[in-house]
Amino acid sequence: MSATQVNIAIIGAGGVGKSFLSQLQTLAARRPTPKLNLVYFSTSKKAVYKPDYSPIPFESAIQELGSATSAPLALPKVVEYLAAAPYKTVLVDNTSSQDVADTYPAFLSSGISIVTPNKKAFSGSYKLWQDIFTAASASGAKVYHESSVGAGLPVISTLKDLVDTGDEVTKIEGVFSGTMSFLFNSFAPLEGSGGNWSAEVKKAKELGYTEPDPRDDLNGLDVARKLTILARLAGLPVESPTSFPVQSLIPQALESVASGDEFLQRLPEFDSEMEGTKAAAEKQGKVVRFVGSIDVATKAVKVGLEMFDRSHPIAALKGSDNIISFYTKRYGSNPLIIQGAGAGGDVTAMGVTGDLLKVLSQI
Amino acid sequence: MSATQVNIAIIGAGGVGKSFLSQLQTLAARRPTPKLNLVYFSTSKKAVYKPDYSPIPFESAIQELGSATSAPLALPKVVEYLAAAPYKTVLVDNTSSQDVADTYPAFLSSGISIVTPNKKAFSGSYKLWQDIFTAASASGAKVYHESSVGAGLPVISTLKDLVDTGDEVTKIEGVFSGTMSFLFNSFAPLEGSGGNWSAEVKKAKELGYTEPDPRDDLNGLDVARKLTILARLAGLPVESPTSFPVQSLIPQALESVASGDEFLQRLPEFDSEMEGTKAAAEKQGKVVRFVGSIDVATKAVKVGLEMFDRSHPIAALKGSDNIISFYTKRYGSNPLIIQGAGAGGDVTAMGVTGDLLKVLSQI
């Protein structure tokens, strides 16, 4: 049976980190075993931890971190500190930091399990991917990252189950970005005509659906990272998120303007181009959407604009929802589809908490 | 870490049983640890097993069972035989037998884990449900039944994750029967006008989409069983699948006709009634579908015909697919949706194999 006490170390205290901590508190109250000891809690600026590993109470953790004065330990020191702790430890990486991701193999080699929404670890270099899973396999430590694609939607667990039970995944296709989903569901809706492209981008930013600089969504890299993760899980040794075609929606002339604000100000100059794309789709009775797809047989991974029949589930998506379709040998002509909110603190944290429960049942 | 050897006992060798055995063979070949020993394999008529627990080779199991002459052990004897085996044991119940289901508490109390698509165990009396989970909790044995709802679709694992991570499920709604899905997608399609009700039922039977007597699908009990399982997982102590309103599509006059054939022959007499239902929906710009729903707050569980807007995901379902929508506090106005084939030997077995992998990682 499982351990009686388990240490938890959390890096990151943004939106996801705060939601996770709140879920963890509920969890700890409802399930006394194993007892969860928060032994390390840090941001990139500061940290709370005790040399004797005495646990930080969940309910005051945010406050203690807020008033903390110690800088965080250097990452190799975090590995050392946690490896020397009594009981097994789970690291919860609620950052999107490449540095933390690069340290995963060291954590795992020291027997520290990891749960995380951090895409960087699994969509960086293929070598890092291999190092992570080799280290986990050698030490028996677990690593789960459900929320790295589609937030709390059961995307990664489903793909793993398909592969592990011997199904043959032939194609994966979907809308993987809440921002892109919102933009295209508003710009080219099934009912009505939608607004100008630049106006929709502006609105999305005002509603908080984009990164501070909307170009960080429009360049397609976030989707490319998610596709990289899924393609690798499906067995394709994708080298990096820049090793396959990714269509950027940033007009070339605006790639190097200084700020997101200037970008938004000049974007209307390029509305006619997107309007043309929308009209071309409409002419065929279709709608345009920003999707990612993986054709496993031909090893073709790509990200960009595609046209879909109005009756296609991708066309009918609403709000900022994600949709992911798995075409497999067993499922035949109709794919297995998963759909719903793919971004937001609470649902992202839910994927992390669910992963933590999986790890706790195994260590 | 996990066990080095685990015993597998399989009851049932129908479509799901054969698909499962084939998946198990692939699995065992790809993952040498833990070594899986098939120590018992039976139908309701015969069984293969050795007093010394020497394993039956996966590749010849079906053949050995076919030529076996021993009757199966009585169920309490199966418990005794497996409880005395070296290594831990997982029982794979690929039947739909109430007798086997009734024995789950005894298996679990003896430390034998269970994976199964058998709905009877989880949708029978509420007492059996409680006995099963009390026994599992006391002994530490595991029990998984993903394929009892929606076959291999990740329905039960998703609902459990939502509940376990502290989300508040407010409503569950969907099409839970492949047969009903096929019938209504053909009878009241989004495009075109569809056939007569009785003709669609006849066609579904010819295509193998119904039970030998179609009334076993049309009475709604299969859907009621699935709803019972989901409602209980969502926290409602539903007494049985007959303790809430279930609309039967069997005309009263045909409830007691002697055979499924006579039923099919007389069904056209009642076409006008279903035609009226379809027309009433069309008048409102909607389509009619056979759905189940659980309103958690009001504890209302029901199964029957409902009308849906043509743009609703339930209206757009294809073929014999299932669709399940989870409305929760975290997911807000747009539900988390899972969709795809919810019946068939391979996808049902996939749910069982996936469950087995979960158990193996924990014992």
XYZ file of C-alpha atoms in Angstrom:
726
model
C 0.000 0.000 0.000
C 0.824 3.640 -0.283
C 3.077 5.761 1.871
C 1.733 7.253 5.116
C 3.444 10.617 4.641
C 4.519 12.365 1.450
C 6.366 15.650 1.029
C 5.082 18.249 -1.400
C 7.323 20.939 -2.916
C 5.689 23.664 -4.972
C 7.454 26.038 -7.332
C 5.282 28.830 -8.714
C 2.554 30.886 -7.079
C 0.709 32.488 -10.005
C -2.895 31.793 -10.982
C -2.392 28.040 -11.364
C -0.224 27.841 -8.251
C -2.859 29.547 -6.118
C -5.708 27.399 -7.470
C -3.622 24.285 -6.945
C -2.866 25.206 -3.341
C -6.551 25.709 -2.673
C -7.379 22.301 -4.215
C -4.564 20.705 -2.245
C -5.951 22.107 0.988
C -9.396 20.604 0.257
C -7.767 17.315 -0.685
C -5.663 17.143 2.457
C -8.732 17.841 4.593
C -10.754 15.079 2.908
C -8.048 12.418 2.707
C -5.931 12.112 5.829
C -3.694 9.412 4.260
C -1.047 9.931 3.111
C -0.358 12.994 5.229
C 0.923 15.706 2.883
C 3.762 17.876 4.167
C 4.458 21.088 2.265
C 8.223 21.347 2.725
C 9.170 23.875 0.032
C 7.204 26.680 -1.608
C 8.846 29.214 -3.874
C 8.537 31.700 -6.677
C 11.481 32.833 -8.780
C 12.034 35.573 -6.191
C 11.597 33.977 -2.782
C 11.000 30.777 -0.918
C 9.643 29.296 2.300
C 11.246 26.162 3.746
C 12.786 24.916 6.990
C 16.109 23.081 7.319
C 14.337 20.408 9.406
C 11.581 19.957 6.783
C 8.868 20.990 9.227
C 5.736 21.443 7.115
C 4.330 24.819 6.079
C 0.565 24.868 6.841
C -1.396 24.926 3.549
C -3.736 27.633 4.787
C -0.985 30.138 5.538
C 1.441 29.163 2.759
C 0.608 32.050 0.414
C 0.896 34.523 3.263
C 4.179 33.065 4.527
C 5.589 33.206 1.024
C 4.420 36.799 0.681
C 6.267 37.880 3.790
C 9.292 35.638 3.187
C 12.683 37.237 2.858
C 14.826 34.267 1.760
C 15.726 33.903 -1.887
C 14.823 30.536 -3.419
C 17.497 27.843 -3.369
C 19.396 27.337 -6.611
C 17.700 24.459 -8.470
C 20.465 21.893 -7.835
C 20.183 22.800 -4.133
C 16.412 22.218 -4.272
C 17.146 18.721 -5.602
C 19.600 18.123 -2.757
C 17.255 19.516 -0.117
C 14.317 17.378 -1.286
C 16.384 14.238 -1.888
C 17.552 14.334 1.740
C 14.011 14.721 3.100
C 12.313 12.029 5.157
C 9.486 10.323 3.170
C 8.998 10.443 -0.584
C 8.572 13.775 -2.312
C 6.449 15.108 -5.155
C 7.575 18.297 -6.875
C 4.725 20.410 -8.223
C 6.114 22.720 -10.888
C 3.482 25.385 -11.494
C 5.803 27.575 -13.532
C 6.454 27.787 -17.250
C 10.175 27.999 -16.593
C 12.678 26.317 -18.889
C 15.243 26.296 -16.067
C 12.991 24.293 -13.773
C 12.136 21.971 -16.678
C 15.809 21.417 -17.411
C 16.270 20.211 -13.828
C 13.577 17.477 -14.092
C 16.061 14.683 -14.892
C 18.013 15.535 -11.703
C 14.827 15.576 -9.572
C 13.626 12.291 -11.049
C 17.017 10.593 -10.705
C 16.883 11.469 -7.010
C 13.546 9.673 -6.697
C 11.473 12.864 -6.622
C 8.224 12.527 -8.591
C 6.917 15.461 -10.639
C 3.469 16.758 -11.565
C 3.249 19.874 -13.701
C 1.422 21.915 -16.334
C 4.806 23.204 -17.598
C 4.947 22.573 -21.356
C 8.634 23.470 -21.662
C 9.863 20.172 -20.247
C 8.024 18.008 -22.748
C 8.173 20.228 -25.812
C 11.793 21.341 -25.586
C 14.593 19.368 -27.132
C 13.977 15.674 -27.783
C 17.041 14.968 -25.668
C 15.426 16.555 -22.601
C 12.299 14.430 -23.225
C 14.428 11.295 -23.341
C 16.430 12.299 -20.279
C 13.237 12.886 -18.296
C 11.683 9.512 -19.053
C 14.949 7.616 -18.760
C 15.547 9.138 -15.319
C 11.986 8.326 -14.202
C 12.196 4.800 -15.459
C 15.540 4.192 -13.727
C 14.517 5.558 -10.312
C 10.844 4.585 -10.314
C 9.849 8.206 -9.700
C 6.664 9.263 -11.515
C 6.144 12.164 -13.892
C 2.685 13.364 -14.994
C 1.826 16.442 -17.057
C -1.886 16.261 -17.973
C -2.285 20.027 -17.907
C 0.508 20.612 -20.414
C -2.119 20.073 -23.165
C -5.771 21.156 -22.831
C -5.420 22.049 -19.130
C -7.579 19.675 -17.043
C -9.156 17.940 -20.058
C -8.193 14.251 -20.081
C -6.087 14.533 -23.225
C -2.737 13.091 -22.255
C -4.156 10.292 -20.093
C -6.450 9.280 -22.953
C -3.666 9.250 -25.528
C -1.468 7.226 -23.168
C -4.284 4.724 -22.581
C -4.846 4.349 -26.328
C -1.150 3.718 -26.937
C -0.560 1.564 -23.848
C -3.505 -0.735 -24.571
C -2.204 -1.310 -28.108
C -4.501 0.875 -30.194
C -2.987 2.441 -33.305
C -3.390 6.212 -33.322
C -3.537 7.356 -36.935
C -4.296 11.063 -36.585
C -4.749 13.703 -33.891
C -6.431 16.958 -34.780
C -7.849 19.831 -32.818
C -8.027 23.344 -31.526
C -5.403 23.519 -28.806
C -5.385 27.184 -27.874
C -8.155 28.875 -25.912
C -7.069 32.195 -27.393
C -7.190 30.959 -30.990
C -10.503 29.232 -30.288
C -12.049 32.456 -28.999
C -10.627 34.503 -31.873
C -11.919 32.273 -34.659
C -15.257 31.448 -33.019
C -15.828 35.242 -32.922
C -14.199 36.175 -36.240
C -15.839 33.406 -38.303
C -18.835 32.201 -36.298
C -21.304 29.601 -37.557
C -24.149 32.090 -37.080
C -23.762 35.738 -38.026
C -20.787 37.338 -39.721
C -18.302 38.128 -36.978
C -16.154 41.204 -36.550
C -12.950 42.446 -38.156
C -9.908 40.370 -37.343
C -8.045 43.205 -35.647
C -11.116 44.147 -33.620
C -11.487 40.560 -32.399
C -7.831 40.426 -31.391
C -8.242 43.690 -29.495
C -11.366 42.400 -27.753
C -9.670 39.125 -26.815
C -6.832 41.063 -25.260
C -9.205 43.283 -23.305
C -11.022 40.195 -21.980
C -7.711 38.744 -20.801
C -7.762 35.883 -23.331
C -4.371 36.752 -24.815
C -0.863 37.079 -23.496
C 0.152 40.662 -22.632
C 1.623 40.860 -26.157
C -0.963 39.080 -28.392
C 1.824 38.086 -30.765
C 2.832 35.456 -28.208
C -0.450 33.699 -29.056
C -0.604 34.553 -32.748
C 2.821 33.110 -33.545
C 1.411 29.589 -33.079
C 4.259 28.459 -30.820
C 1.969 27.557 -27.912
C 0.019 25.218 -30.190
C 3.254 23.873 -31.675
C 4.479 22.989 -28.176
C 1.292 21.044 -27.434
C 1.497 19.229 -30.761
C 5.099 18.311 -30.020
C 4.035 16.689 -26.756
C 1.185 14.705 -28.306
C 3.245 13.632 -31.305
C 5.984 12.313 -29.030
C 3.444 10.410 -26.928
C 2.080 8.933 -30.159
C 5.578 7.668 -30.918
C 7.013 10.317 -33.253
C 10.491 11.531 -32.219
C 9.714 15.193 -32.978
C 12.895 17.175 -32.497
C 11.383 20.465 -31.301
C 8.331 22.707 -31.735
C 10.135 24.505 -34.516
C 10.967 21.386 -36.504
C 7.633 21.276 -38.383
C 5.516 23.839 -40.269
C 3.852 26.377 -37.991
C 1.806 29.160 -39.549
C 2.195 32.451 -37.735
C -0.713 34.907 -37.859
C 1.613 37.834 -37.261
C 1.945 39.845 -40.485
C 5.621 39.887 -41.415
C 5.712 43.687 -41.313
C 4.587 43.605 -37.680
C 6.930 40.927 -36.406
C 9.465 43.378 -35.160
C 7.378 46.337 -34.037
C 8.431 47.327 -30.566
C 5.342 46.642 -28.449
C 2.105 44.698 -28.292
C 0.264 48.011 -28.266
C 1.901 49.181 -31.465
C 1.144 45.775 -32.959
C -2.558 46.126 -32.110
C -2.630 49.663 -33.450
C -1.246 48.638 -36.830
C -3.047 45.291 -37.155
C -6.118 46.802 -38.964
C -3.860 47.458 -41.981
C -3.836 43.686 -42.506
C -7.530 42.939 -41.939
C -8.218 42.460 -45.646
C -5.895 39.452 -45.753
C -7.767 37.585 -42.974
C -11.069 38.738 -44.462
C -10.035 37.095 -47.742
C -9.286 33.825 -45.951
C -12.687 33.924 -44.267
C -14.480 34.688 -47.542
C -12.681 31.886 -49.370
C -13.900 29.417 -46.749
C -17.444 30.801 -46.848
C -17.508 30.393 -50.616
C -17.082 26.649 -50.044
C -19.682 26.596 -47.269
C -16.920 26.245 -44.704
C -15.365 28.128 -41.812
C -11.720 28.807 -41.070
C -10.122 27.659 -37.808
C -6.592 27.612 -36.368
C -5.755 23.980 -35.730
C -2.938 21.571 -35.112
C -2.746 18.111 -36.595
C -0.535 15.062 -36.430
C -0.667 12.447 -39.156
C 1.120 9.569 -37.492
C 1.667 7.382 -40.570
C 3.287 10.142 -42.648
C 4.846 11.721 -39.533
C 3.412 15.069 -40.664
C 2.888 17.555 -37.845
C 1.527 20.995 -38.680
C -0.088 24.036 -37.170
C -2.102 26.665 -39.000
C -5.326 27.718 -40.669
C -7.643 25.056 -42.080
C -11.166 25.079 -43.466
C -13.891 22.907 -41.948
C -17.420 21.932 -42.954
C -19.975 23.796 -40.908
C -21.171 20.462 -39.445
C -17.651 19.500 -38.272
C -17.227 19.454 -34.479
C -14.239 21.815 -34.831
C -16.479 24.361 -36.591
C -19.122 24.148 -33.862
C -16.744 24.896 -30.995
C -17.840 27.622 -28.601
C -16.192 30.363 -26.541
C -12.567 29.599 -25.809
C -13.018 25.817 -25.668
C -10.439 23.352 -26.887
C -11.342 20.254 -28.883
C -9.099 17.272 -29.514
C -9.994 14.404 -31.861
C -8.143 11.099 -31.748
C -8.503 8.973 -34.880
C -7.470 5.403 -34.144
C -7.750 1.931 -35.582
C -10.175 0.821 -32.874
C -12.355 3.920 -33.002
C -12.714 3.674 -36.774
C -14.189 6.467 -38.862
C -15.595 8.530 -35.961
C -12.861 9.856 -33.687
C -12.740 9.855 -29.908
C -13.354 13.535 -29.086
C -12.592 15.514 -25.946
C -13.860 19.054 -25.641
C -14.133 21.830 -23.066
C -12.242 24.656 -21.402
C -8.542 24.224 -22.104
C -7.228 27.215 -20.149
C -7.801 28.940 -16.821
C -6.312 28.618 -13.363
C -8.889 26.284 -11.844
C -9.083 23.718 -14.648
C -5.316 23.770 -15.144
C -4.776 23.209 -11.424
C -7.348 20.407 -11.570
C -5.157 18.515 -14.038
C -2.205 18.958 -11.686
C -4.197 17.830 -8.640
C -5.515 14.810 -10.567
C -1.937 13.920 -11.496
C -0.886 14.268 -7.872
C -3.608 11.789 -6.869
C -2.275 9.329 -9.456
C 1.247 9.666 -8.083
C 0.058 9.299 -4.481
C -1.697 6.026 -5.365
C 1.565 4.649 -6.721
C 4.275 5.714 -4.277
C 7.670 -0.426 -6.651
C 5.182 -2.781 -8.201
C 4.931 -6.526 -7.903
C 7.146 -8.723 -10.082
C 4.426 -11.290 -10.820
C 0.649 -10.880 -10.848
C -2.042 -13.498 -11.422
C -4.844 -12.831 -13.865
C -8.195 -14.636 -13.692
C -10.668 -14.080 -16.526
C -14.358 -14.941 -16.463
C -16.126 -14.583 -19.814
C -14.974 -15.368 -23.336
C -17.452 -13.523 -25.547
C -16.610 -10.622 -27.860
C -15.123 -8.458 -25.112
C -13.343 -11.435 -23.518
C -11.625 -12.370 -26.773
C -10.606 -8.781 -27.563
C -9.287 -8.370 -24.035
C -7.215 -11.547 -24.263
C -5.684 -10.335 -27.492
C -4.823 -6.961 -25.919
C -3.415 -8.722 -22.862
C -1.161 -10.830 -25.060
C 0.230 -7.709 -26.752
C 0.650 -6.042 -23.380
C 2.478 -8.992 -21.826
C 4.838 -9.127 -24.813
C 5.663 -5.418 -24.559
C 5.963 -5.153 -20.770
C 7.837 -7.995 -19.145
C 7.245 -6.602 -15.604
C 5.157 -7.591 -13.798
C 4.964 -11.069 -15.317
C 1.283 -11.832 -15.830
C 0.168 -15.393 -15.050
C -3.233 -16.453 -16.382
C -4.322 -18.851 -13.636
C -8.062 -19.149 -14.272
C -10.132 -18.740 -17.440
C -13.792 -19.665 -17.584
C -17.166 -19.200 -19.189
C -20.419 -20.099 -17.458
C -20.008 -23.615 -18.908
C -16.358 -24.571 -18.485
C -13.033 -23.529 -17.083
C -9.286 -23.984 -17.444
C -7.076 -23.873 -14.341
C -4.439 -25.961 -12.607
C -4.388 -26.846 -8.891
C -0.754 -25.648 -8.737
C -1.604 -22.312 -10.439
C 0.701 -23.028 -13.362
C -0.082 -20.341 -15.939
C -2.153 -20.933 -19.067
C -0.274 -19.477 -22.087
C -2.200 -16.453 -23.426
C -1.813 -17.585 -27.020
C -3.498 -20.944 -26.472
C -6.008 -19.903 -23.805
C -9.064 -19.693 -26.075
C -8.206 -23.062 -27.601
C -7.616 -24.709 -24.200
C -10.906 -23.340 -22.949
C -12.659 -24.623 -26.069
C -11.431 -28.151 -25.533
C -11.778 -28.048 -21.736
C -14.058 -30.569 -20.063
C -14.092 -29.231 -16.463
C -17.057 -27.231 -15.285
C -16.195 -23.831 -13.777
C -15.671 -23.671 -10.028
C -18.592 -22.361 -8.012
C -17.951 -18.632 -7.419
C -17.078 -18.971 -3.691
C -14.558 -21.648 -4.746
C -13.070 -19.261 -7.319
C -12.546 -16.773 -4.478
C -10.848 -19.478 -2.368
C -8.707 -20.719 -5.264
C -7.501 -17.203 -6.140
C -7.053 -16.074 -2.526
C -4.670 -18.995 -1.939
C -2.572 -18.236 -5.041
C 1.013 -17.047 -4.819
C 1.336 -13.348 -5.833
C -1.496 -10.837 -5.997
C -4.434 -11.487 -8.299
C -6.603 -9.377 -10.591
C -10.003 -10.752 -11.568
C -11.163 -9.663 -15.019
C -14.929 -10.079 -15.194
C -15.873 -9.889 -18.867
C -19.421 -11.116 -18.280
C -22.669 -9.264 -17.635
C -23.547 -11.746 -14.913
C -25.327 -10.620 -11.755
C -23.995 -13.706 -9.938
C -20.389 -12.785 -10.619
C -21.154 -9.170 -9.636
C -22.696 -10.314 -6.361
C -19.427 -12.069 -5.515
C -17.278 -8.903 -5.890
C -17.317 -8.083 -2.157
C -15.959 -11.572 -1.399
C -13.211 -11.271 -4.037
C -12.241 -7.799 -2.828
C -12.256 -8.793 0.854
C -9.793 -11.534 -0.070
C -7.452 -8.937 -1.572
C -8.322 -9.762 -5.174
C -8.555 -6.649 -7.363
C -11.233 -6.414 -10.060
C -11.433 -4.795 -13.494
C -14.649 -5.175 -15.466
C -17.128 -3.777 -17.990
C -19.973 -5.496 -16.049
C -22.633 -2.860 -15.296
C -24.602 -5.116 -12.950
C -22.212 -4.738 -10.040
C -22.387 -0.952 -9.963
C -25.991 -0.413 -11.018
C -27.687 -3.104 -8.909
C -28.800 -2.437 -5.367
C -27.177 0.442 -3.519
C -26.215 -2.058 -0.829
C -24.087 -4.044 -3.299
C -22.384 -0.788 -4.369
C -21.574 0.014 -0.745
C -20.403 -3.532 -0.015
C -18.066 -3.441 -3.007
C -16.349 -0.194 -2.072
C -16.268 -0.964 1.644
C -14.581 -4.293 0.921
C -12.072 -2.675 -1.438
C -11.269 0.062 1.010
C -10.753 -2.399 3.872
C -8.458 -4.789 1.993
C -6.686 -2.306 -0.266
C -7.739 -4.301 -3.337
C -8.596 -2.130 -6.335
C -11.781 -2.080 -8.398
C -12.065 -0.299 -11.767
C -14.969 -0.353 -14.216
C -14.308 2.257 -16.912
C -16.093 0.222 -19.579
C -19.338 0.004 -17.605
C -20.273 3.393 -19.128
C -19.326 4.450 -22.665
C -17.014 1.450 -23.207
C -13.395 2.648 -23.565
C -14.283 6.367 -23.498
C -12.706 8.052 -20.452
C -16.047 8.736 -18.765
C -15.695 7.223 -15.323
C -12.075 8.245 -14.834
C -12.969 11.816 -15.799
C -15.934 11.984 -13.436
C -13.798 10.554 -10.630
C -11.052 13.114 -11.305
C -13.591 15.958 -11.250
C -15.018 14.785 -7.930
C -11.700 13.805 -6.344
C -10.040 17.129 -7.152
C -12.946 18.967 -5.551
C -14.923 20.215 -8.549
C -18.691 20.462 -8.128
C -20.522 18.461 -10.797
C -23.887 20.130 -11.377
C -25.278 18.135 -14.291
C -24.400 15.160 -16.463
C -26.205 14.683 -19.754
C -25.680 12.527 -22.783
C -26.442 9.767 -25.208
C -25.324 6.610 -23.440
C -26.501 3.875 -25.773
C -24.919 3.082 -29.117
C -28.184 1.529 -30.237
C -30.293 4.555 -29.307
C -27.695 6.841 -30.868
C -27.828 4.955 -34.177
C -31.640 4.819 -34.137
C -32.186 8.531 -33.564
C -29.321 9.721 -35.771
C -31.044 7.741 -38.589
C -34.672 8.427 -37.651
C -34.275 12.184 -37.073
C -31.037 13.191 -38.799
C -29.810 16.774 -39.017
C -29.758 16.521 -42.816
C -32.565 14.773 -44.721
C -35.738 13.362 -43.263
C -34.862 9.886 -42.015
C -36.878 6.684 -42.288
C -39.889 5.320 -40.458
C -39.219 4.435 -36.842
C -40.026 0.742 -37.263
C -37.869 0.516 -40.394
C -34.918 2.062 -38.534
C -35.318 -0.401 -35.662
C -35.408 -3.280 -38.144
C -32.305 -1.970 -39.915
C -30.459 -1.534 -36.614
C -31.264 -5.106 -35.708
C -30.050 -6.391 -39.090
C -26.793 -4.461 -38.663
C -26.248 -6.070 -35.260
C -26.703 -2.798 -33.360
C -29.495 -4.140 -31.134
C -29.848 -6.992 -28.697
C -31.405 -10.168 -30.205
C -34.756 -8.832 -28.936
C -34.667 -5.059 -29.665
C -36.986 -4.457 -26.729
C -33.954 -5.026 -24.478
C -32.561 -1.765 -25.896
C -35.823 0.118 -26.284
C -36.881 -0.327 -22.659
C -34.181 2.160 -21.611
C -32.826 -0.063 -18.836
C -29.287 -0.161 -20.260
C -29.172 3.648 -20.179
C -30.761 3.667 -16.703
C -27.995 1.374 -15.453
C -25.292 3.709 -16.782
C -27.010 6.734 -15.263
C -27.204 4.930 -11.920
C -23.438 4.399 -11.976
C -22.627 8.013 -12.856
C -25.126 9.430 -10.364
C -23.603 7.368 -7.568
C -20.089 8.490 -8.527
C -21.361 12.076 -8.436
C -22.509 11.464 -4.874
C -26.213 10.616 -5.233
C -27.250 7.458 -3.350
C -29.478 6.188 -6.197
C -31.248 3.067 -4.955
C -31.500 1.185 -8.282
C -31.944 1.744 -12.034
C -35.688 1.490 -11.553
C -35.899 4.110 -8.803
C -36.148 7.088 -11.211
C -38.211 7.871 -14.325
C -37.177 5.835 -17.370
C -39.135 6.247 -20.590
C -39.572 2.983 -22.466
C -39.940 3.140 -26.239
C -41.826 -0.149 -26.289
C -45.488 0.536 -27.023
C -47.522 -0.846 -24.133
C -49.455 -3.172 -26.420
C -46.209 -4.808 -27.518
C -44.632 -5.236 -24.109
C -45.834 -8.783 -23.744
C -45.762 -10.113 -27.298
C -43.952 -13.426 -27.310
C -40.869 -12.727 -29.443
C -38.613 -10.009 -30.750
C -39.658 -11.000 -34.263
C -43.339 -10.546 -33.508
C -42.468 -7.226 -31.892
C -40.692 -6.048 -35.037
C -43.560 -7.235 -37.206
C -46.145 -5.256 -35.254
C -44.014 -2.157 -34.555
C -45.148 -0.312 -37.761
C -48.627 0.037 -36.197
C -47.068 2.532 -33.808
C -44.968 4.556 -36.263
C -47.365 7.491 -36.248
C -46.675 8.127 -32.559
C -42.888 8.447 -33.042
C -43.514 10.415 -36.250
C -45.561 12.877 -34.181
C -42.719 13.290 -31.690
C -40.278 13.951 -34.528
C -42.622 16.474 -36.165
C -43.200 18.306 -32.879
C -39.452 18.763 -32.492
C -39.024 19.869 -36.103
C -41.718 22.496 -35.655
C -39.467 24.089 -33.021
C -36.385 23.742 -35.221
C -35.127 20.923 -33.008
C -34.416 17.202 -33.188
C -35.460 14.454 -30.808
C -32.861 12.255 -29.073
C -32.947 9.544 -26.397
C -30.846 10.829 -23.523
C -30.100 10.375 -19.878
C -29.505 13.227 -17.472
C -28.551 13.750 -13.871
C -29.267 17.047 -12.151
C -27.096 16.776 -9.080
C -28.551 19.678 -7.080
C -32.170 18.515 -7.402
C -31.107 14.835 -7.356
C -33.223 14.326 -10.487
C -32.145 11.390 -12.648
C -34.130 10.618 -15.776
C -33.956 8.734 -19.044
C -36.077 9.384 -22.114
C -36.787 11.501 -25.191
C -35.696 15.140 -25.218
C -35.553 17.826 -27.882
C -32.299 19.570 -28.774
C -31.385 22.603 -30.853
C -29.856 21.569 -34.150
C -26.574 23.232 -33.103
C -26.366 21.242 -29.842
C -23.511 18.679 -29.746
C -26.059 15.963 -28.856
C -27.993 16.740 -32.072
C -24.845 16.534 -34.190
C -23.813 13.076 -32.994
C -22.970 10.544 -35.720
C -23.406 6.814 -36.272
C -23.674 4.916 -33.014
C -21.433 7.280 -31.034
C -21.998 8.128 -27.394
C -21.622 11.653 -26.042
C -21.337 12.618 -22.399
C -21.360 16.231 -21.142
C -20.199 17.129 -17.656
C -21.391 20.491 -16.400
C -19.324 21.577 -13.412
C -18.537 24.627 -11.361
C -15.005 24.857 -12.755
C -15.971 24.273 -16.382
C -18.668 26.946 -16.238
C -21.227 27.386 -18.998
C -19.557 25.128 -21.574
C -19.411 21.512 -20.423
C -16.508 19.087 -20.588
C -17.577 16.750 -23.413
C -16.417 13.237 -24.268
C -17.589 11.641 -27.482
C -16.941 8.556 -29.590
C -17.771 4.881 -29.994
C -19.369 3.649 -26.785
C -19.859 0.018 -27.754
C -17.963 -2.780 -29.498
C -15.623 -5.520 -28.371
C -12.319 -3.761 -29.045
C -13.112 -0.416 -27.410
C -14.833 -2.085 -24.462
C -11.827 -4.360 -23.954
C -9.588 -1.300 -24.215
C -11.284 0.189 -21.150
C -10.695 -3.055 -19.285
C -7.048 -3.244 -20.347
C -6.539 0.391 -19.364
C -8.022 -0.375 -15.952
C -5.741 -3.382 -15.592
C -2.735 -1.132 -16.246
C -3.925 1.215 -13.502
C -4.257 -1.675 -11.056
C -0.838 -3.073 -12.009
C 0.785 0.288 -11.279
C -0.689 0.242 -7.784
C -0.278 -3.304 -6.500
